Amino acid sequence: NAGVTQTPKFRVLKTGQSMTLLCAQDMNHEYMYWYRQDPGMGLRLIHYSVGEGTTAKGEVPDGYNVSRLKKQNFLLGLESAAPSQTSVYFCASSTGQGNQPQHFGDGTRLSIL
Amino acid sequence: GQNIDQPTEMTATEGAIVQINCTYQTSGFNGLFWYQQHAGEAPTFLSYNVLDGLEEKGRFSSFLSRSKGYSYLLLKELQMKDSASYLCAVSNDYKLSFGAGTTVTVRA
């Protein structure tokens, strides 16, 4: 009954460091998403994937890369972290059907110093 | 472009009713979702509207008027555990655009 699992839950980085956030889902969903959530701004879509091996840019993709090598996993990479990337990152998955909701992971709280 | 507006904060008393409004102007529309998000937790699905009218789910109801670009979430018989942020999200194809969220505080 895991749903969507994100690792790590917390991380502190120095400017210029790189890291990868992992998202795994066990619901056999085709569609997966990465969002960032900042105070007063709501959830903003970074990148998304409509199936294994495919990715696409969302609203705020700059500074991030993603990969979907396996259907159940969606990775978000920061190549050279910047303080502006301090945020809470949420992964979500869905069937892609219009009336079906997205299911969210518990989030990764990332601070860039 | 996407423009989704909802009030920032609302306060209500335990047992009361609160209505959270959401107005939207978006380039496409396939439906409107409401999510609940407790502090430090993931958003969880509350309701979905695609046709005009009211959808009722226990203490929560959601209304949609597509011609007015307007929705509301109605929370009845408020409980302390309802203190949370409520997110309005418009679906366009398989992507969601979110409002900034409305923080509801329930007082005893």
CSV table of C-alpha atoms in Angstrom, one decimal, chain A:
chain,number,residue,atom,x,y,z
A,1,ASN,CA,0.0,0.0,0.0
A,2,ALA,CA,3.0,2.3,-0.6
A,3,GLY,CA,1.6,4.5,-3.4
A,4,VAL,CA,4.2,7.1,-4.3
A,5,THR,CA,7.5,7.1,-2.4
A,6,GLN,CA,10.1,9.8,-2.6
A,7,THR,CA,13.6,9.7,-1.4
A,8,PRO,CA,15.3,11.4,0.3
A,9,LYS,CA,12.8,13.3,2.6
A,10,PHE,CA,15.2,16.1,3.5
A,11,ARG,CA,18.5,17.3,2.1
A,12,VAL,CA,20.8,20.3,2.5
A,13,LEU,CA,23.2,21.1,-0.4
A,14,LYS,CA,25.8,23.7,-1.0
A,15,THR,CA,25.6,25.9,-4.1
A,16,GLY,CA,27.0,24.1,-7.1
A,17,GLN,CA,26.5,20.6,-5.8
A,18,SER,CA,24.5,18.1,-7.7
A,19,MET,CA,21.9,15.5,-6.6
A,20,THR,CA,19.1,13.3,-7.7
A,21,LEU,CA,15.7,12.9,-6.2
A,22,LEU,CA,14.0,9.5,-6.7
A,23,CYS,CA,10.3,8.9,-7.1
A,24,ALA,CA,8.9,5.4,-7.2
A,25,GLN,CA,5.2,4.4,-7.7
A,26,ASP,CA,3.6,0.9,-7.3
A,27,MET,CA,0.3,1.7,-9.0
A,28,ASN,CA,1.3,0.9,-12.5
A,29,HIS,CA,0.6,4.5,-13.6
A,30,GLU,CA,1.7,5.6,-17.0
A,31,TYR,CA,2.0,9.3,-16.1
A,32,MET,CA,4.5,10.8,-13.6
A,33,TYR,CA,5.1,14.4,-12.6
A,34,TRP,CA,7.6,16.5,-10.6
A,35,TYR,CA,6.4,19.7,-8.9
A,36,ARG,CA,8.0,22.3,-6.7
A,37,GLN,CA,6.0,24.1,-4.0
A,38,ASP,CA,7.0,27.5,-2.7
A,39,PRO,CA,5.2,29.7,-0.2
A,40,GLY,CA,2.5,31.8,-1.8
A,41,MET,CA,3.0,30.2,-5.3
A,42,GLY,CA,1.3,26.9,-5.2
A,43,LEU,CA,2.5,23.8,-7.0
A,44,ARG,CA,4.4,24.4,-10.2
A,45,LEU,CA,5.1,21.6,-12.8
A,46,ILE,CA,8.8,21.1,-13.5
A,47,HIS,CA,8.8,18.1,-15.8
A,48,TYR,CA,6.5,15.2,-16.6
A,49,SER,CA,6.5,11.9,-18.3
A,50,VAL,CA,3.7,10.1,-20.2
A,51,GLY,CA,5.4,6.8,-20.3
A,52,GLU,CA,8.6,4.8,-19.9
A,53,GLY,CA,11.4,6.4,-21.9
A,54,THR,CA,9.6,9.7,-22.4
A,55,THR,CA,9.9,13.1,-20.7
A,56,ALA,CA,8.6,16.6,-21.3
A,57,LYS,CA,9.1,20.1,-19.9
A,58,GLY,CA,6.6,21.7,-17.6
A,59,GLU,CA,6.2,25.3,-16.5
A,60,VAL,CA,9.6,25.7,-14.7
A,61,PRO,CA,12.1,23.2,-16.2
A,62,ASP,CA,15.3,25.3,-16.1
A,63,GLY,CA,18.1,23.9,-14.0
A,64,TYR,CA,16.5,20.4,-13.8
A,65,ASN,CA,16.7,17.2,-15.7
A,66,VAL,CA,14.7,14.1,-15.5
A,67,SER,CA,14.8,10.5,-16.6
A,68,ARG,CA,12.1,7.7,-16.8
A,69,LEU,CA,14.1,4.5,-17.6
A,70,LYS,CA,11.6,2.3,-15.8
A,71,LYS,CA,7.8,2.8,-15.7
A,72,GLN,CA,7.7,2.8,-11.9
A,73,ASN,CA,10.6,5.3,-11.4
A,74,PHE,CA,11.0,9.0,-12.2
A,75,LEU,CA,14.2,10.8,-11.3
A,76,LEU,CA,14.7,14.5,-10.9
A,77,GLY,CA,18.3,15.8,-11.2
A,78,LEU,CA,19.9,19.1,-10.2
A,79,GLU,CA,23.2,19.4,-12.0
A,80,SER,CA,24.4,22.5,-10.2
A,81,ALA,CA,22.2,23.5,-7.3
A,82,ALA,CA,21.3,27.2,-6.8
A,83,PRO,CA,19.7,28.9,-3.7
A,84,SER,CA,16.7,29.6,-5.9
A,85,GLN,CA,16.0,25.9,-6.0
A,86,THR,CA,15.4,25.7,-2.3
A,87,SER,CA,11.9,24.3,-2.2
A,88,VAL,CA,9.7,21.4,-1.4
A,89,TYR,CA,9.6,18.9,-4.3
A,90,PHE,CA,6.6,16.7,-4.9
A,91,CYS,CA,6.3,13.7,-7.2
A,92,ALA,CA,2.9,12.5,-8.4
A,93,SER,CA,1.6,9.8,-10.7
A,94,SER,CA,-1.7,9.1,-12.5
A,95,THR,CA,-3.4,6.9,-15.1
A,96,GLY,CA,-3.6,10.0,-17.4
A,97,GLN,CA,-7.4,9.7,-17.7
A,98,GLY,CA,-9.1,13.1,-17.3
A,99,ASN,CA,-11.2,12.2,-14.3
A,100,GLN,CA,-8.6,10.4,-12.3
A,101,PRO,CA,-6.6,12.3,-9.7
A,102,GLN,CA,-2.9,12.6,-9.4
A,103,HIS,CA,-1.4,10.8,-6.3
A,104,PHE,CA,1.3,12.6,-4.5
A,105,GLY,CA,4.4,11.5,-2.6
A,106,ASP,CA,5.2,13.0,0.8
A,107,GLY,CA,7.7,15.4,-0.6
A,108,THR,CA,11.4,16.2,-0.4
A,109,ARG,CA,12.5,19.3,1.5
A,110,LEU,CA,15.6,20.7,-0.2
A,111,SER,CA,17.7,23.5,1.1
A,112,ILE,CA,20.5,25.0,-1.0
A,113,LEU,CA,23.0,27.1,1.0
